[in-house]
Coordinates of C-alpha atoms in Angstrom, one line a residue:
M3 CA -16.5 19.2 10.2
R4 CA -15.3 20.8 14.6
K5 CA -13.5 23.8 15.6
K6 CA -10.4 22.1 17.0
A7 CA -9.9 19.8 13.7
I8 CA -9.8 23.3 11.9
V9 CA -8.9 25.2 13.4
N10 CA -5.4 22.0 13.6
L11 CA -5.6 22.0 9.8
M12 CA -5.2 24.9 8.8
L13 CA -2.2 25.3 11.3
T14 CA -0.5 22.3 9.4
V15 CA -1.5 24.0 5.9
A16 CA 0.0 26.8 7.1
A17 CA 2.8 25.0 8.6
S18 CA 4.0 24.0 4.5
A19 CA 4.6 27.7 3.1
L20 CA 6.3 25.7 1.0
F21 CA 3.2 25.0 -0.7
I22 CA 0.6 28.0 0.4
T23 CA 2.8 31.0 -1.0
G24 CA 5.8 29.2 -3.1
C25 CA 4.0 26.8 -5.0
G26 CA 6.2 26.8 -8.4
G27 CA 8.5 29.5 -6.8
D28 CA 12.6 29.0 -8.9
G29 CA 14.0 27.9 -5.5
G30 CA 16.9 30.9 -6.6
G31 CA 17.4 30.1 -9.8
D32 CA 15.7 31.1 -13.8
K33 CA 12.2 30.0 -14.0
K34 CA 12.3 27.0 -17.5
T35 CA 10.6 24.7 -19.2
G36 CA 11.6 21.2 -20.1
G37 CA 8.7 19.8 -22.7
G38 CA 12.4 19.3 -25.3
G39 CA 14.2 17.4 -22.8
S40 CA 16.1 18.2 -19.5
S41 CA 15.1 21.0 -17.2
S42 CA 18.3 21.3 -16.2
E43 CA 20.7 24.1 -16.7
K44 CA 24.2 24.3 -14.9
G45 CA 24.1 25.8 -12.1
S46 CA 20.6 26.7 -11.3
V47 CA 18.0 24.1 -10.1
K48 CA 14.5 25.4 -10.5
E49 CA 12.3 23.4 -7.3
F50 CA 9.3 22.5 -7.6
T51 CA 6.8 21.2 -4.3
A52 CA 4.3 18.2 -3.8
F53 CA 2.2 17.3 -1.4
F54 CA 0.5 13.8 -0.8
A55 CA -2.1 13.1 1.6
V56 CA -0.9 10.1 3.2
P57 CA 1.5 9.6 5.7
G58 CA 6.2 9.8 5.7
S59 CA 8.8 10.3 5.6
E60 CA 10.2 13.8 5.4
I61 CA 14.2 13.6 4.2
N62 CA 16.3 16.1 5.2
D63 CA 17.0 18.9 3.1
D64 CA 20.8 18.7 2.7
N65 CA 19.8 14.5 1.6
E66 CA 22.4 13.2 -0.4
V67 CA 21.3 11.6 -3.9
Q68 CA 18.2 14.0 -3.9
K69 CA 21.6 16.6 -4.2
I70 CA 23.0 14.5 -7.1
I71 CA 19.3 13.9 -9.0
A72 CA 19.3 18.6 -8.6
E73 CA 21.8 18.3 -10.3
K74 CA 21.1 15.8 -13.3
T75 CA 17.8 17.1 -13.6
G76 CA 18.4 20.6 -12.8
V77 CA 14.9 20.4 -9.9
K78 CA 14.6 19.5 -6.2
V79 CA 11.2 19.0 -4.8
K80 CA 10.1 19.8 -1.8
E81 CA 7.7 17.2 -0.3
T82 CA 5.4 17.0 2.4
W83 CA 2.7 14.7 4.2
L84 CA -0.3 14.0 5.8
T85 CA 0.4 14.6 9.6
G86 CA -2.8 14.0 12.2
Q87 CA -6.0 14.4 9.1
T88 CA -7.4 12.5 7.4
A89 CA -7.3 13.0 3.3
E90 CA -10.6 14.5 3.3
E91 CA -9.7 16.7 6.5
A92 CA -6.5 18.1 4.5
I93 CA -7.2 18.5 0.9
G94 CA -10.5 19.8 1.9
T95 CA -9.0 22.8 3.8
I96 CA -5.8 23.1 0.5
I97 CA -8.7 23.7 -0.8
A98 CA -10.7 26.2 0.3
G99 CA -7.1 28.8 0.7
G100 CA -6.7 28.6 -3.1
E101 CA -3.3 27.6 -3.2
Y102 CA -1.9 23.9 -4.2
P103 CA 1.2 22.9 -4.0
D104 CA 2.8 22.3 -7.8
F105 CA 2.7 18.3 -7.5
I106 CA -0.4 16.7 -5.5
E107 CA -1.9 13.5 -3.8
G108 CA -5.3 13.4 -2.4
A109 CA -5.8 9.3 -1.8
S110 CA -9.5 9.0 -0.8
G111 CA -9.7 13.1 -1.3
Q112 CA -8.0 13.6 -4.6
Q113 CA -11.7 14.0 -5.9
Q114 CA -12.3 17.0 -4.5
L115 CA -9.3 17.7 -6.4
Y116 CA -10.7 17.1 -9.6
D117 CA -14.1 18.2 -8.6
A118 CA -12.7 22.4 -7.6
G119 CA -10.8 22.1 -11.4
A120 CA -7.7 22.1 -8.4
L121 CA -5.7 19.8 -12.0
V122 CA -3.7 20.5 -14.9
A123 CA -5.2 17.9 -17.7
L124 CA -2.6 15.3 -19.1
D125 CA -3.6 15.1 -22.3
D126 CA -1.9 17.5 -25.0
Y127 CA 1.1 16.8 -22.8
L128 CA 2.0 13.3 -23.2
D129 CA 3.7 12.7 -25.8
K130 CA 6.2 15.1 -25.3
Y131 CA 7.6 13.0 -22.2
P132 CA 8.2 9.4 -24.4
N133 CA 8.8 7.9 -20.7
I134 CA 5.9 9.1 -19.1
K135 CA 3.8 8.0 -22.8
E136 CA 5.1 4.2 -22.3
F137 CA 3.8 4.5 -18.7
F138 CA 0.8 3.4 -19.1
T139 CA -1.1 0.8 -23.4
E140 CA -3.5 2.9 -24.4
Q141 CA -5.7 1.1 -23.0
E142 CA -4.5 2.1 -19.6
W143 CA -4.4 6.1 -20.6
D144 CA -8.1 6.4 -21.5
S145 CA -8.8 4.5 -18.1
L146 CA -7.7 7.3 -16.5
R147 CA -10.1 9.7 -18.5
Q148 CA -12.2 11.5 -16.5
D149 CA -16.7 12.1 -17.2
D150 CA -15.2 15.2 -18.6
G151 CA -12.8 13.7 -21.1
H152 CA -9.3 14.2 -20.2
I153 CA -6.7 12.9 -18.0
Y154 CA -5.7 14.5 -14.3
W155 CA -3.1 12.0 -12.3
I156 CA -0.4 8.8 -13.1
P157 CA -1.0 6.5 -10.9
Q158 CA 2.5 6.2 -9.9
F159 CA 2.4 2.9 -8.1
S160 CA 2.4 -1.5 -9.4
N161 CA 3.5 -0.9 -13.2
I162 CA 5.6 -3.7 -14.7
Y163 CA 9.3 -2.7 -16.8
G164 CA 9.8 -5.5 -18.7
E165 CA 10.0 -9.5 -16.9
E166 CA 7.9 -9.4 -13.5
K167 CA 10.5 -9.6 -10.6
V168 CA 8.7 -10.2 -7.5
C169 CA 10.4 -11.5 -4.2
E170 CA 9.0 -9.8 -1.6
H171 CA 5.2 -10.5 -1.3
N172 CA 4.0 -6.6 -0.9
D173 CA -0.1 -7.5 -0.7
E174 CA -2.2 -8.3 2.0
A175 CA -1.7 -11.6 4.2
F176 CA -2.2 -12.7 7.5
W177 CA 1.6 -12.8 8.6
I178 CA 3.2 -14.7 11.3
Q179 CA 6.5 -14.0 13.6
T180 CA 9.0 -17.2 11.8
R181 CA 9.6 -18.1 15.6
V182 CA 6.1 -19.5 16.0
L183 CA 6.9 -21.8 13.1
K184 CA 10.0 -23.4 14.7
W185 CA 8.1 -23.6 17.1
A186 CA 5.9 -25.8 15.8
G187 CA 8.2 -27.6 13.8
Y188 CA 7.0 -26.1 10.6
P189 CA 3.8 -27.6 9.9
E190 CA 1.7 -27.1 7.1
I191 CA -0.8 -24.2 8.0
T192 CA -3.8 -23.0 5.1
T193 CA -6.2 -23.0 7.6
M194 CA -7.6 -20.5 9.0
D195 CA -8.4 -22.7 12.1
E196 CA -5.4 -24.2 11.9
Y197 CA -3.8 -20.2 11.7
F198 CA -5.3 -19.2 15.4
D199 CA -5.3 -22.8 16.7
L200 CA -0.8 -22.7 16.4
I201 CA -0.9 -18.7 17.7
E202 CA -2.9 -20.1 21.1
R203 CA -0.3 -23.1 21.5
Y204 CA 2.3 -21.3 21.7
N205 CA 1.7 -18.6 22.7
K206 CA 0.1 -20.6 25.8
E207 CA 3.7 -22.5 26.1
N208 CA 5.7 -19.2 25.1
P209 CA 3.7 -16.0 26.6
T210 CA 7.1 -13.4 26.7
M211 CA 10.0 -13.0 25.0
E212 CA 13.2 -13.9 26.0
D213 CA 13.1 -10.7 28.2
G214 CA 9.7 -11.1 30.1
T215 CA 7.8 -8.8 27.5
K216 CA 4.5 -10.5 27.3
N217 CA 4.3 -11.3 24.4
I218 CA 0.0 -9.9 22.3
P219 CA -1.1 -13.8 20.6
Y220 CA -2.3 -11.2 17.3
T221 CA -3.5 -7.5 16.9
I222 CA -5.7 -5.8 14.6
L223 CA -5.1 -2.3 13.2
C224 CA -9.0 -0.9 12.9
D225 CA -7.4 2.9 12.8
D226 CA -9.3 5.3 10.5
W227 CA -9.1 4.1 7.0
R228 CA -6.6 1.0 7.6
Y229 CA -9.4 -0.8 8.7
F230 CA -9.4 -3.1 5.8
C231 CA -6.6 -5.4 8.4
L232 CA -10.0 -5.8 9.9
E233 CA -13.1 -5.8 7.6
N234 CA -12.1 -7.9 4.6
A235 CA -10.3 -11.5 4.9
P236 CA -13.2 -13.0 4.0
Q237 CA -12.5 -12.7 -0.4
F238 CA -8.9 -13.9 0.7
L239 CA -10.5 -16.9 2.4
D240 CA -13.0 -17.6 0.5
G241 CA -10.0 -17.6 -2.4
Y242 CA -11.0 -15.1 -4.7
P243 CA -8.3 -12.0 -4.8
N244 CA -8.0 -8.0 -4.2
D245 CA -11.0 -6.1 -5.3
G246 CA -11.2 -4.4 -2.0
S247 CA -14.6 -3.4 -1.4
C248 CA -16.2 -6.5 -2.7
I249 CA -16.0 -9.5 -4.3
V250 CA -16.1 -10.9 -8.6
D251 CA -17.2 -14.0 -9.7
P252 CA -15.4 -14.4 -13.1
D253 CA -17.6 -16.9 -14.8
T254 CA -21.3 -15.4 -14.6
L255 CA -19.4 -11.9 -14.1
K256 CA -21.4 -10.7 -10.6
V257 CA -20.5 -8.5 -7.9
I258 CA -21.6 -10.7 -4.2
D259 CA -21.0 -9.1 -1.4
Y260 CA -18.3 -10.5 1.3
N261 CA -19.4 -8.7 4.1
T262 CA -23.0 -11.2 4.4
T263 CA -21.3 -14.3 3.5
D264 CA -20.8 -18.0 5.6
T265 CA -17.3 -16.7 4.6
A266 CA -18.4 -13.8 6.6
V267 CA -19.9 -14.9 9.9
R268 CA -17.0 -17.8 10.5
Y269 CA -14.7 -15.5 10.3
F270 CA -15.4 -12.9 12.9
K271 CA -17.2 -15.6 15.1
K272 CA -13.5 -17.0 14.7
L273 CA -12.4 -13.6 16.0
N274 CA -14.7 -12.5 18.7
E275 CA -13.3 -16.8 20.3
E276 CA -10.0 -15.2 20.3
Y277 CA -11.0 -12.4 21.8
H278 CA -12.5 -13.6 24.8
K279 CA -9.2 -16.5 24.5
G280 CA -7.0 -13.4 25.4
I281 CA -5.9 -14.2 21.6
V282 CA -6.7 -11.0 20.1
D283 CA -5.3 -7.6 21.3
T284 CA -7.9 -6.2 23.3
E285 CA -6.1 -1.9 22.6
S286 CA -7.2 -3.0 18.8
F287 CA -10.4 -1.5 18.3
T288 CA -8.4 2.0 20.1
Q289 CA -4.9 2.3 19.3
T290 CA -3.9 4.7 16.8
Y291 CA -1.3 3.3 13.8
D292 CA 1.6 4.3 15.5
E293 CA 1.0 2.4 18.5
Y294 CA 0.9 -0.5 16.5
I295 CA 3.5 0.2 14.6
S296 CA 5.7 0.4 17.9
K297 CA 4.2 -2.8 19.0
L298 CA 5.1 -4.5 16.3
S299 CA 9.0 -2.9 16.3
T300 CA 9.4 -4.2 19.5
G301 CA 8.8 -8.1 18.9
R302 CA 5.7 -8.6 20.7
V303 CA 3.3 -9.0 17.8
L304 CA 2.9 -13.2 17.3
G305 CA 0.1 -12.2 14.3
M306 CA -1.6 -9.9 12.5
I307 CA -3.7 -9.6 8.2
D308 CA -1.6 -6.1 6.9
Q309 CA -0.2 -5.4 3.7
W310 CA 3.7 -5.5 3.9
W311 CA 4.2 -2.2 2.4
D312 CA 2.2 -1.1 5.3
F313 CA 4.3 -1.8 8.1
A314 CA 7.1 -3.5 6.7
F315 CA 9.4 0.2 5.9
T316 CA 8.6 0.7 9.6
A317 CA 8.6 -1.8 11.6
G318 CA 10.8 -4.6 9.8
D319 CA 13.6 -2.3 9.2
A320 CA 13.2 -1.4 13.7
I321 CA 13.4 -5.3 14.2
K322 CA 16.2 -5.9 12.1
S323 CA 18.0 -2.9 13.9
A324 CA 17.2 -4.4 16.7
G325 CA 18.5 -7.6 16.2
L326 CA 15.5 -9.1 16.5
D327 CA 15.7 -11.3 13.7
K328 CA 17.9 -13.7 16.2
Q329 CA 14.6 -14.3 18.5
G330 CA 12.3 -15.9 15.1
C331 CA 10.3 -11.5 14.8
N332 CA 10.4 -10.8 11.3
Y333 CA 7.7 -12.1 9.4
V334 CA 6.2 -14.1 6.7
P335 CA 3.0 -14.7 5.0
L336 CA 0.8 -18.3 5.4
P337 CA -1.2 -19.3 2.1
I338 CA -5.1 -19.1 4.5
T339 CA -8.6 -19.8 3.7
I340 CA -11.3 -20.9 5.3
D341 CA -11.2 -24.5 4.7
K342 CA -8.6 -26.6 2.7
G343 CA -9.3 -26.9 -0.8
I344 CA -9.7 -23.5 -1.8
K345 CA -7.0 -21.8 -4.4
N346 CA -5.9 -18.3 -2.0
Q347 CA -5.4 -15.9 -4.2
W348 CA -3.4 -13.4 -2.2
H349 CA -1.1 -12.8 -4.1
N350 CA -1.6 -12.8 -8.3
S351 CA 0.7 -11.6 -11.2
G352 CA 1.0 -8.7 -13.4
G353 CA 0.6 -4.8 -12.9
V354 CA -2.3 -2.7 -11.3
V355 CA -3.7 0.0 -12.3
N356 CA -5.0 2.3 -8.9
T357 CA -7.7 4.5 -11.5
G358 CA -9.7 6.1 -8.7
T359 CA -5.6 8.1 -7.2
G360 CA -2.2 9.1 -8.5
L361 CA -0.1 12.1 -8.3
A362 CA -1.4 15.4 -10.2
V363 CA 0.0 18.8 -11.7
T364 CA -1.9 21.9 -9.9
V365 CA -3.3 25.0 -11.6
S366 CA -1.1 26.1 -9.4
C367 CA 1.9 25.0 -10.8
D368 CA 3.7 27.9 -13.1
D369 CA 6.1 25.6 -15.4
V370 CA 4.3 22.7 -16.4
E371 CA 6.6 21.1 -18.7
G372 CA 9.2 21.8 -15.6
A373 CA 6.9 20.0 -13.8
L374 CA 6.4 16.4 -16.1
Q375 CA 9.9 17.6 -17.4
F376 CA 10.9 15.9 -14.1
V377 CA 8.5 13.4 -13.9
N378 CA 10.0 12.0 -16.9
D379 CA 12.9 12.1 -15.9
L380 CA 12.8 10.4 -12.5
L381 CA 11.1 7.3 -14.8
G382 CA 14.8 7.4 -16.6
Q383 CA 17.0 4.1 -16.3
E384 CA 19.3 6.5 -14.3
I385 CA 18.0 8.6 -12.5
H386 CA 15.5 5.5 -11.5
D387 CA 19.0 3.3 -9.9
L388 CA 20.1 6.6 -8.2
R389 CA 15.6 6.5 -6.7
F390 CA 15.9 3.1 -5.8
W391 CA 19.1 1.6 -5.4
G392 CA 21.6 4.4 -4.7
V393 CA 25.0 5.3 -5.8
K394 CA 27.8 2.6 -7.2
D395 CA 29.8 1.3 -5.0
V396 CA 28.2 3.5 -2.4
D397 CA 25.5 1.8 -1.8
Y398 CA 25.5 -1.1 -3.8
K399 CA 28.5 -2.0 -6.3
V400 CA 28.5 -3.5 -9.5
D401 CA 29.9 -7.0 -11.0
D402 CA 31.4 -7.7 -14.4
K403 CA 28.5 -9.5 -15.5
G404 CA 27.0 -5.8 -15.0
E405 CA 24.7 -7.3 -11.9
F406 CA 23.6 -5.1 -9.3
S407 CA 23.9 -6.4 -5.6
R408 CA 24.4 -5.2 -1.5
T409 CA 26.6 -6.2 1.0
P410 CA 26.2 -6.4 4.7
E411 CA 27.3 -3.3 5.7
M412 CA 25.7 -1.4 3.0
R413 CA 21.9 -3.7 3.9
T414 CA 22.6 -1.8 6.8
K415 CA 23.3 1.0 6.1
V416 CA 19.8 1.3 3.5
S417 CA 17.2 0.2 6.6
E418 CA 19.1 2.7 9.2
T419 CA 16.5 5.2 9.8
A420 CA 19.2 8.1 9.8
Y421 CA 20.8 6.7 6.4
K422 CA 17.3 6.7 4.3
A423 CA 16.6 10.8 6.4
S424 CA 20.3 11.9 5.0
H425 CA 21.0 9.6 2.2
L426 CA 18.8 8.0 0.6
C427 CA 16.1 9.9 -1.5
T428 CA 13.5 7.1 -3.6
Y429 CA 11.4 10.4 -5.1
S430 CA 8.6 6.9 -3.0
Y431 CA 5.3 8.8 -4.7
F432 CA 6.0 9.9 -8.1
P433 CA 5.7 7.0 -10.7
Q434 CA 7.7 4.4 -10.2
W435 CA 8.5 0.3 -11.7
N436 CA 8.9 -3.0 -10.9
G437 CA 10.4 -5.5 -13.2
T438 CA 13.2 -5.7 -15.1
S439 CA 15.4 -2.6 -16.1
R440 CA 16.1 -0.7 -19.3
D441 CA 19.7 -3.2 -19.0
G442 CA 17.7 -6.6 -19.3
I443 CA 20.0 -8.3 -16.2
N444 CA 18.7 -6.5 -12.9
A445 CA 15.5 -5.7 -11.3
M446 CA 14.5 -1.8 -11.3
T447 CA 14.3 -2.0 -7.1
P448 CA 16.4 -4.4 -5.1
A449 CA 13.3 -5.9 -3.3
G450 CA 13.2 -7.2 -6.9
Q451 CA 16.5 -8.6 -7.3
A452 CA 16.1 -12.5 -6.8
S453 CA 19.5 -13.1 -5.3
E454 CA 20.3 -9.7 -3.5
F455 CA 17.4 -10.4 -2.0
Y456 CA 18.2 -13.6 -0.8
D457 CA 22.1 -12.5 0.3
G458 CA 19.9 -9.5 2.0
L459 CA 18.4 -12.7 3.9
D460 CA 22.3 -13.2 5.8
S461 CA 21.4 -9.2 7.0
G462 CA 18.9 -9.0 9.6
K463 CA 15.9 -11.8 8.1
E464 CA 18.6 -15.3 8.2
D465 CA 15.3 -16.2 10.9
V466 CA 13.3 -15.9 7.4
K467 CA 16.3 -18.1 5.2
E468 CA 15.6 -20.7 8.2
C469 CA 11.8 -21.0 7.4
F470 CA 11.5 -20.6 3.7
K471 CA 14.2 -23.2 3.5
A472 CA 12.6 -25.6 5.9
Y473 CA 9.3 -24.7 3.4
N474 CA 10.8 -24.9 0.1
A475 CA 10.6 -21.8 -0.6
E476 CA 12.9 -18.6 -1.6
T477 CA 10.8 -15.8 -1.4
Y478 CA 7.6 -13.9 0.3
V479 CA 6.2 -15.1 -2.8
D480 CA 6.1 -18.9 -2.6
M481 CA 5.2 -19.1 0.9
I482 CA 1.5 -18.5 0.0
G483 CA 2.0 -18.7 -4.1
T484 CA 0.9 -16.4 -7.4
S485 CA -2.3 -16.7 -9.0
E486 CA -2.2 -15.4 -12.3
A487 CA -3.4 -12.0 -13.3
P488 CA -7.8 -11.2 -12.7
G489 CA -10.1 -10.5 -15.8
A490 CA -10.2 -6.8 -17.4
W491 CA -12.7 -5.8 -14.0
Y492 CA -9.9 -5.5 -11.7
P493 CA -9.3 -4.2 -8.8
M494 CA -13.1 -2.7 -8.3
W495 CA -11.4 -0.9 -5.2
S496 CA -10.3 1.4 -7.8
Y497 CA -13.4 2.9 -8.5
S498 CA -15.0 2.3 -5.8
N499 CA -12.4 4.0 -3.5
N500 CA -13.6 7.1 -5.5
L501 CA -17.2 6.9 -5.0
T502 CA -19.1 10.2 -3.1
T503 CA -22.9 10.4 -1.5
D504 CA -23.9 12.3 -4.5
T505 CA -25.1 8.9 -5.7
D506 CA -27.1 5.8 -4.9
G507 CA -24.8 3.9 -4.3
G508 CA -21.7 6.4 -3.4
M509 CA -24.8 7.0 -0.1
A510 CA -24.7 3.7 0.0
W511 CA -21.0 2.9 0.4
T512 CA -20.1 5.7 2.9
K513 CA -23.1 4.2 4.6
I514 CA -21.6 0.6 5.7
G515 CA -18.2 2.3 6.0
E516 CA -19.9 3.8 9.1
I517 CA -21.6 1.1 9.8
K518 CA -18.3 -1.2 9.6
H519 CA -16.2 1.3 11.8
E520 CA -18.9 1.1 14.7
Y521 CA -20.4 -2.1 14.7
L522 CA -17.9 -4.7 13.9
P523 CA -16.1 -3.7 16.5
K524 CA -19.0 -4.5 19.0
V525 CA -19.0 -7.7 17.1
V526 CA -15.5 -8.6 17.2
M527 CA -15.9 -8.0 21.9
A528 CA -19.7 -9.4 22.2
K529 CA -20.1 -11.6 25.0
D530 CA -23.2 -13.5 22.5
F531 CA -22.3 -13.3 19.4
D532 CA -25.5 -13.9 17.7
K533 CA -27.0 -11.2 19.0
A534 CA -24.4 -9.4 17.8
W535 CA -24.3 -10.1 14.3
Y536 CA -27.5 -9.4 13.8
D537 CA -28.2 -6.5 15.5
Y538 CA -24.8 -5.0 12.4
M539 CA -26.9 -8.3 10.1
A540 CA -30.0 -5.1 10.4
A541 CA -28.2 -1.9 10.9
Y542 CA -25.8 -3.2 7.2
K543 CA -29.3 -3.9 5.5
K544 CA -30.8 -0.1 6.3
C545 CA -27.7 0.8 4.6
K546 CA -28.9 0.0 1.5
P547 CA -26.5 -1.7 0.4
E548 CA -28.1 -3.3 -3.2
D549 CA -27.5 0.1 -4.4
F550 CA -23.7 -0.1 -4.0
L551 CA -23.7 -3.2 -5.5
S552 CA -25.5 -2.5 -8.3
E553 CA -23.8 0.4 -9.1
M554 CA -20.5 -1.7 -8.9
Q555 CA -22.5 -4.2 -11.2
T556 CA -22.8 -1.6 -13.6
E557 CA -18.7 -0.2 -13.2
L558 CA -17.4 -3.6 -13.6
D559 CA -20.0 -4.7 -17.2
R560 CA -18.2 -0.9 -18.6
R561 CA -15.3 -1.9 -17.6
M562 CA -16.2 -5.2 -19.4
E563 CA -17.0 -3.7 -23.6
E564 CA -13.8 -1.4 -22.2
A565 CA -12.0 -4.1 -22.2
A566 CA -13.7 -5.7 -25.4
K567 CA -12.5 -2.8 -27.5
Y568 CA -9.4 -3.3 -27.5
K569 CA -9.1 -7.1 -28.0

């Protein structure tokens, strides 16, 4: 690693002194364990520390909901996030220091933490915490066991309690601004060619926004691990779900390489054509994530591929706050495939267990039971409501039937950056539920509350509501449709994300990533596409992708065999 990078990482870690010198500290109160019940003691709040190796937004030290949660649980967590480094670099520096925060999520650096012996095995604790124990089925818990037979982390996302309630498409899609669809009379757009043709025609007739700002027809996010926005579309275009690193044929249960399909060639050739027409943003391959979000926030970008969670809570809120919905700058997903007649699988029902990473407790935590009791408390309904709905009569109201909703004023406030920092506390990288509340009436989060979701479109998303009406849709999911949950293998990215260079397949996977980062921008920008693709494929084959695919096939077979045991 370069000296400058090491210095920057050390400065970042040193600045987070709470988890370098104060791991598991008292926070001014008596030390407690919470193994049997609440960890709260009147007048005493213990402070834990947490580091998440992903970008995130810190909240104010005097955050109001965090204080309420601390009063009810006896615990407050100081969260820090990744800034300016890759996850692997940041985790590597923490490991080198030998001391850890109480909680950690290493993202793509999770395997490093396991290999370093930095994590506490959770097996012997789970039965003490009923809310944690019910978070997964026995089969799902077993899928989290590492090669030593123990469980070390808890995947936080996509778990469904009760009935599934989904209004937002939280996943990947071809997104397009509503103004483009409205201009064209809300046409049916289902293929890649139709999508780009519409953007071309709109931009030709409407090259600027109302204030004269020049539109960006299509941009591509390629920064670091987010280059999925460029490279993985072929799997979706052929009608497969997001296995991330490969395609799985559900009939033969065989792994297919989506990087070399005919559809991959057509997709990248299309990007190449659009680049030379001036449709693809020329800064696509050099822009940072922050620069990308800034572009989207101005309303200039007509379309892109991305995951909803990657832009909606930053750029989406900025568009809403700026009133750009009145110009039709909000995004909706389209059911794009390579050709007509292919059923898309951009959205699948059911939850996803990402076995590759999750929330872990580290060996530097001096109160493991207190830490796990806090996680248990966060999954209780009262605290879960505080995290995602906020404070009753302040952030939401309850009618005489027990249904939660928000007024227009409440919706405006909860989307404001300053209000979120000072008041809301979701503990967003701790385990959380989707689906139906334990009261059987409400959704676990406002995003899943159909009535609240639709009413909320009147505040900052009038353009989306008009668009839904034109397509006989009520939600983002309706715009693209829902497919059944994929098979027991799904998703394969939960395995490939944790591959290391210790195996032939892992070595090939690493090299494939490097080659795609290097060559795909060249392919898109090349004057001679055919030659650029030939050069890319030649370099790609030298990575020995067959080693990677073989390892993925072995894992696929293993997963199917394991699933058969629980039938």
